[in-house]
Structure formats: C-alpha cells, structure tokens
PDB file of C-alpha atoms in Angstrom:
ATOM      1  CA  ALA A   1      97.744 104.363 131.824  1.00 55.00           C
ATOM      2  CA  GLY A   2      98.150 107.979 131.924  1.00 63.00           C
ATOM      3  CA  ASP A   3     100.116 110.674 129.719  1.00 61.00           C
ATOM      4  CA  VAL A   4     104.292 110.193 129.531  1.00 66.00           C
ATOM      5  CA  THR A   5     106.585 113.531 128.594  1.00 65.00           C
ATOM      6  CA  ALA A   6     110.091 111.925 127.713  1.00 62.00           C
ATOM      7  CA  ALA A   7     113.318 112.936 126.390  1.00 62.00           C
ATOM      8  CA  THR A   8     114.107 109.231 124.554  1.00 63.00           C
ATOM      9  CA  VAL A   9     111.925 106.833 124.532  1.00 67.00           C
ATOM     10  CA  THR A  10     113.509 103.913 123.673  1.00 67.00           C
ATOM     11  CA  THR A  11     112.045 100.084 123.863  1.00 67.00           C
ATOM     12  CA  THR A  12     112.382  96.663 121.867  1.00 65.00           C
ATOM     13  CA  GLY A  13     108.409  95.415 122.376  1.00 65.00           C
ATOM     14  CA  ASN A  14     105.241  97.366 122.470  1.00 69.00           C
ATOM     15  CA  ALA A  15     104.644 100.884 123.541  1.00 70.00           C
ATOM     16  CA  THR A  16     101.107 101.636 125.478  1.00 71.00           C
ATOM     17  CA  VAL A  17     100.025 105.003 126.386  1.00 72.00           C
ATOM     18  CA  GLY A  18      96.546 105.345 128.163  1.00 67.00           C
ATOM     19  CA  GLY A  19      96.795 109.134 127.541  1.00 69.00           C
ATOM     20  CA  ASP A  20      98.212 111.917 125.470  1.00 69.00           C
ATOM     21  CA  ALA A  21     102.492 111.508 124.455  1.00 71.00           C
ATOM     22  CA  ALA A  22     104.796 113.538 124.606  1.00 71.00           C
ATOM     23  CA  VAL A  23     108.158 112.828 122.981  1.00 71.00           C
ATOM     24  CA  THR A  24     111.041 115.897 122.407  1.00 70.00           C
ATOM     25  CA  GLY A  25     114.021 113.522 121.413  1.00 66.00           C
ATOM     26  CA  ASP A  26     114.115 110.413 119.660  1.00 65.00           C
ATOM     27  CA  ALA A  27     111.337 107.632 119.484  1.00 67.00           C
ATOM     28  CA  THR A  28     112.370 104.223 118.816  1.00 67.00           C
ATOM     29  CA  VAL A  29     109.918 101.366 118.886  1.00 68.00           C
ATOM     30  CA  GLY A  30     110.673  97.489 118.240  1.00 64.00           C
ATOM     31  CA  GLY A  31     107.032  96.590 118.531  1.00 64.00           C
ATOM     32  CA  GLY A  32     104.124  98.231 118.126  1.00 66.00           C
ATOM     33  CA  LEU A  33     103.312 101.811 119.464  1.00 68.00           C
ATOM     34  CA  SER A  34      99.981 102.291 120.592  1.00 67.00           C
ATOM     35  CA  VAL A  35      98.182 105.870 121.964  1.00 70.00           C
ATOM     36  CA  THR A  36      94.977 106.554 122.613  1.00 65.00           C
ATOM     37  CA  GLY A  37      95.739 110.821 123.376  1.00 68.00           C
ATOM     38  CA  THR A  38      97.082 113.010 121.049  1.00 70.00           C
ATOM     39  CA  GLY A  39     101.158 112.031 119.875  1.00 69.00           C
ATOM     40  CA  THR A  40     103.145 114.536 119.823  1.00 70.00           C
ATOM     41  CA  PHE A  41     106.932 113.515 118.815  1.00 67.00           C
ATOM     42  CA  THR A  42     109.537 116.484 117.985  1.00 68.00           C
ATOM     43  CA  GLY A  43     112.429 114.270 117.009  1.00 65.00           C
ATOM     44  CA  ALA A  44     113.084 111.284 114.930  1.00 59.00           C
ATOM     45  CA  VAL A  45     110.475 107.766 115.163  1.00 62.00           C
ATOM     46  CA  THR A  46     111.854 104.573 113.801  1.00 58.00           C
ATOM     47  CA  ALA A  47     109.374 102.140 114.366  1.00 55.00           C
ATOM     48  CA  ASN A  48     109.732  98.428 113.282  1.00 53.00           C
ATOM     49  CA  ASN A  49     106.803  98.467 111.363  1.00 53.00           C
ATOM     50  CA  THR A  50     105.546  94.572 110.598  1.00 52.00           C
ATOM     51  CA  ALA A  51     102.099  95.173 110.723  1.00 52.00           C
ATOM     52  CA  GLY A  52     101.246  97.861 108.326  1.00 53.00           C
ATOM     53  CA  VAL A  53     100.551 101.418 108.824  1.00 54.00           C
ATOM     54  CA  THR A  54      96.447 101.335 110.025  1.00 58.00           C
ATOM     55  CA  ALA A  55      96.052 105.000 111.454  1.00 64.00           C
ATOM     56  CA  HIS A  56      93.206 107.185 108.851  1.00 64.00           C
ATOM     57  CA  ASN A  57      94.561 109.335 105.955  1.00 66.00           C
ATOM     58  CA  THR A  58      97.953 108.426 106.565  1.00 79.00           C
ATOM     59  CA  MET A  59     100.351 107.325 103.544  1.00 86.00           C
ATOM     60  CA  LYS A  60      99.914 103.028 103.163  1.00 90.00           C
ATOM     61  CA  ALA A  61     102.370 102.588 100.742  1.00 93.00           C
ATOM     62  CA  GLY A  62     104.516 103.950  98.271  1.00 94.00           C
ATOM     63  CA  ALA A  63     107.325 103.948  95.672  1.00 94.00           C
ATOM     64  CA  THR A  64     109.888 104.930  92.336  1.00 94.00           C
ATOM     65  CA  PHE A  65     110.424 102.202  89.798  1.00 94.00           C
ATOM     66  CA  SER A  66     110.920 102.534  86.909  1.00 90.00           C
ATOM     67  CA  VAL A  67     111.340 100.911  83.117  1.00 91.00           C
ATOM     68  CA  SER A  68     114.084  99.868  80.567  1.00 88.00           C
ATOM     69  CA  GLY A  69     113.444  98.109  77.853  1.00 87.00           C
ATOM     70  CA  THR A  70     110.835  95.253  79.846  1.00 89.00           C
ATOM     71  CA  THR A  71     113.116  94.683  83.360  1.00 92.00           C
ATOM     72  CA  VAL A  72     111.487  96.662  85.890  1.00 93.00           C
ATOM     73  CA  SER A  73     113.906  98.532  88.198  1.00 92.00           C
ATOM     74  CA  PHE A  74     112.932  98.173  91.696  1.00 91.00           C
ATOM     75  CA  THR A  75     114.086  96.989  94.969  1.00 85.00           C
ATOM     76  CA  ALA A  76     111.940  96.909  97.437  1.00 82.00           C
ATOM     77  CA  SER A  77     114.160  98.213 100.746  1.00 82.00           C
ATOM     78  CA  THR A  78     115.501 101.016  99.630  1.00 83.00           C
ATOM     79  CA  GLN A  79     112.701 102.475  96.971  1.00 86.00           C
ATOM     80  CA  GLY A  80     109.670 101.796  98.855  1.00 90.00           C
ATOM     81  CA  PHE A  81     107.507 101.254 101.726  1.00 91.00           C
ATOM     82  CA  ASN A  82     104.599  99.130 102.357  1.00 92.00           C
ATOM     83  CA  VAL A  83     105.246  97.509  98.359  1.00 94.00           C
ATOM     84  CA  ALA A  84     106.752  93.871  97.554  1.00 94.00           C
ATOM     85  CA  SER A  85     106.728  94.096  93.808  1.00 94.00           C
ATOM     86  CA  VAL A  86     106.264  96.064  91.311  1.00 95.00           C
ATOM     87  CA  THR A  87     105.783  93.613  88.274  1.00 96.00           C
ATOM     88  CA  ARG A  88     104.972  94.411  84.763  1.00 96.00           C
ATOM     89  CA  THR A  89     102.167  92.680  83.386  1.00 96.00           C
ATOM     90  CA  ALA A  90     102.334  94.635  79.344  1.00 96.00           C
ATOM     91  CA  GLU A  91     103.529  98.160  77.713  1.00 94.00           C
ATOM     92  CA  GLY A  92     102.813 101.190  80.433  1.00 93.00           C
ATOM     93  CA  THR A  93     100.693  98.645  82.774  1.00 96.00           C
ATOM     94  CA  PHE A  94     101.886  97.372  86.738  1.00 96.00           C
ATOM     95  CA  THR A  95     100.628  95.561  88.862  1.00 97.00           C
ATOM     96  CA  ILE A  96     101.344  96.997  92.831  1.00 97.00           C
ATOM     97  CA  ALA A  97     101.286  94.180  95.512  1.00 97.00           C
ATOM     98  CA  PHE A  98     102.154  95.667  98.851  1.00 95.00           C
ATOM     99  CA  THR A  99     104.259  93.691 102.135  1.00 93.00           C
ATOM    100  CA  ASN A 100     101.076  94.292 104.463  1.00 91.00           C
ATOM    101  CA  ASN A 101      97.825  94.173 103.209  1.00 92.00           C
ATOM    102  CA  LEU A 102      95.582  97.626 103.451  1.00 90.00           C
ATOM    103  CA  PRO A 103      92.543  96.933 105.876  1.00 88.00           C
ATOM    104  CA  THR A 104      90.604  98.095 103.053  1.00 90.00           C
ATOM    105  CA  ALA A 105      90.464  98.877  99.398  1.00 94.00           C
ATOM    106  CA  ASN A 106      89.240 102.364 100.516  1.00 92.00           C
ATOM    107  CA  TYR A 107      91.992 104.146  99.139  1.00 93.00           C
ATOM    108  CA  TYR A 108      93.441 106.423  96.540  1.00 93.00           C
ATOM    109  CA  VAL A 109      96.702 106.718  94.352  1.00 96.00           C
ATOM    110  CA  VAL A 110      99.124 109.615  93.116  1.00 95.00           C
ATOM    111  CA  GLY A 111     101.845 108.892  90.424  1.00 95.00           C
ATOM    112  CA  THR A 112     103.680 110.574  88.425  1.00 93.00           C
ATOM    113  CA  GLY A 113     106.712 110.651  86.171  1.00 92.00           C
ATOM    114  CA  LEU A 114     108.376 110.889  82.793  1.00 90.00           C
ATOM    115  CA  VAL A 115     108.178 108.572  79.542  1.00 88.00           C
ATOM    116  CA  GLU A 116     110.451 106.343  79.453  1.00 80.00           C
ATOM    117  CA  GLY A 117     113.253 107.889  76.826  1.00 77.00           C
ATOM    118  CA  GLY A 118     111.541 111.306  76.082  1.00 74.00           C
ATOM    119  CA  GLY A 119     110.913 114.311  78.995  1.00 75.00           C
ATOM    120  CA  ALA A 120     107.328 113.573  78.168  1.00 85.00           C
ATOM    121  CA  MET A 121     105.295 113.584  81.774  1.00 89.00           C
ATOM    122  CA  SER A 122     103.730 110.082  82.715  1.00 90.00           C
ATOM    123  CA  VAL A 123     100.496 110.035  84.883  1.00 92.00           C
ATOM    124  CA  GLY A 124     100.012 106.861  86.868  1.00 93.00           C
ATOM    125  CA  VAL A 125      95.925 105.476  87.391  1.00 93.00           C
ATOM    126  CA  ALA A 126      95.129 102.970  89.503  1.00 96.00           C
ATOM    127  CA  THR A 127      92.397 100.096  88.808  1.00 97.00           C
ATOM    128  CA  ASP A 128      91.710  96.588  89.937  1.00 97.00           C
ATOM    129  CA  LYS A 129      92.442  97.961  93.892  1.00 97.00           C
ATOM    130  CA  THR A 130      92.243  95.304  96.246  1.00 97.00           C
ATOM    131  CA  THR A 131      93.536  94.956  99.869  1.00 95.00           C
ATOM    132  CA  SER A 132      96.722  93.384  98.838  1.00 96.00           C
ATOM    133  CA  SER A 133      97.717  94.942  95.146  1.00 97.00           C
ATOM    134  CA  PHE A 134      95.882  97.193  92.381  1.00 97.00           C
ATOM    135  CA  THR A 135      97.210  98.064  88.843  1.00 98.00           C
ATOM    136  CA  LEU A 136      98.911 100.403  88.057  1.00 97.00           C
ATOM    137  CA  THR A 137      98.794 101.810  84.485  1.00 96.00           C
ATOM    138  CA  CYS A 138     100.979 104.610  83.065  1.00 93.00           C
ATOM    139  CA  ARG A 139     100.051 107.230  80.738  1.00 92.00           C
ATOM    140  CA  ASN A 140     102.364 109.768  78.173  1.00 90.00           C
ATOM    141  CA  VAL A 141      99.853 112.854  78.751  1.00 87.00           C
ATOM    142  CA  ASN A 142     101.934 115.137  76.254  1.00 83.00           C
ATOM    143  CA  SER A 143     100.692 112.980  74.006  1.00 66.00           C
ATOM    144  CA  GLY A 144      97.343 113.906  72.249  1.00 73.00           C
ATOM    145  CA  ALA A 145      96.357 109.991  72.036  1.00 70.00           C
ATOM    146  CA  ASN A 146      96.596 109.448  76.114  1.00 80.00           C
ATOM    147  CA  THR A 147      98.885 106.256  74.804  1.00 88.00           C
ATOM    148  CA  VAL A 148      99.748 104.079  77.595  1.00 92.00           C
ATOM    149  CA  THR A 149     104.009 104.117  77.992  1.00 90.00           C
ATOM    150  CA  ASP A 150     106.578 102.926  80.059  1.00 91.00           C
ATOM    151  CA  PRO A 151     107.978 105.184  82.924  1.00 91.00           C
ATOM    152  CA  ALA A 152     111.356 106.428  83.702  1.00 86.00           C
ATOM    153  CA  PRO A 153     111.114 106.881  86.576  1.00 90.00           C
ATOM    154  CA  MET A 154     107.865 106.750  88.453  1.00 93.00           C
ATOM    155  CA  ASP A 155     106.631 107.364  91.742  1.00 94.00           C
ATOM    156  CA  PHE A 156     103.781 106.840  93.632  1.00 95.00           C
ATOM    157  CA  ALA A 157     101.471 106.921  96.802  1.00 95.00           C
ATOM    158  CA  VAL A 158      99.025 105.057  98.241  1.00 95.00           C
ATOM    159  CA  PHE A 159      96.607 107.193 100.663  1.00 93.00           C
ATOM    160  CA  GLY A 160      92.995 105.880 101.953  1.00 85.00           C
ATOM    161  CA  PHE A 161      91.721 105.448 104.835  1.00 71.00           C
TER     162      PHE A 161
END
C-alpha cells in the first residue's frame, strides 16, 4: 500500500501498488497491473492483457491488413493489437471487430495505406462505431472522385477515452 522501487518485477498474478511504482528493469505481469500513483518503467513492460486497455487517451487497438482480389490478409496474433478480425463487406469497406470491447464508443480511428494495385494513397474513414466494432471505409485520396477502393496495405490505430 505504499511506493515500490525495483530493478525488475515478475508476477504471475495481479500487481497492485497503492502509491508510485518505479521499475528500472523489465516488468512482467501475468494478471492485472494497478498503480494509483505515478508509474515509471524504463525497461520492457510485458503484460498478459485479456481485459483490454482501459487507461484514458491511449491506443486501444490497431492493425495492418491488405486485400488481394476479395481476400483479406490479416493475422490477429501477429498483425494486430486488440483486433479479432477484419471482414471485407464490400470493395474498400471492412468491419473491424475488437478482441476486447472498448469501454465506450467515444474513440477515434486513424488509418492510412496504399491502394491495391498501385501507389496511390488511401485513407481510412471510421463509421458505425460501437464498443465491439466499427466500419472502416478506405478511400483513394489521389483520385479526383475520392473513390472507395481496397487497400494493400492499410494500417489503422484506435485511440480513445
């Protein structure tokens, strides 16, 4: 229930610090990590995160995917963070499902990439946002018509409260 200063921290369960936490080495937490004061970590922080990210103003999810024809190339374990799936619903339109629901639908999405088959720039526009998913529409910003096209690749990040 006080401050903690350590070279390294390793726990398979939850770690709770009632004050400040300062770790100069690596921190590995198998359960939840709760710091009510200031948390300072100068080494690597590894967490077995099954509950999602609940801190304010942090990245909640992100991924990289591409499309060839109508096939989406995405592997959650290696190309995403808190993204369970990327499903193509129409040309340039995708449903992005979160692994862990977000606490609110008050988040914003930043997406950029390239248009499939060419070097034109593509941006991702998020709509239909819920706590469990959103729709990402990829637009070719180099065309005068601002057309909806499949990306190859598209990177996006979700930030929020």
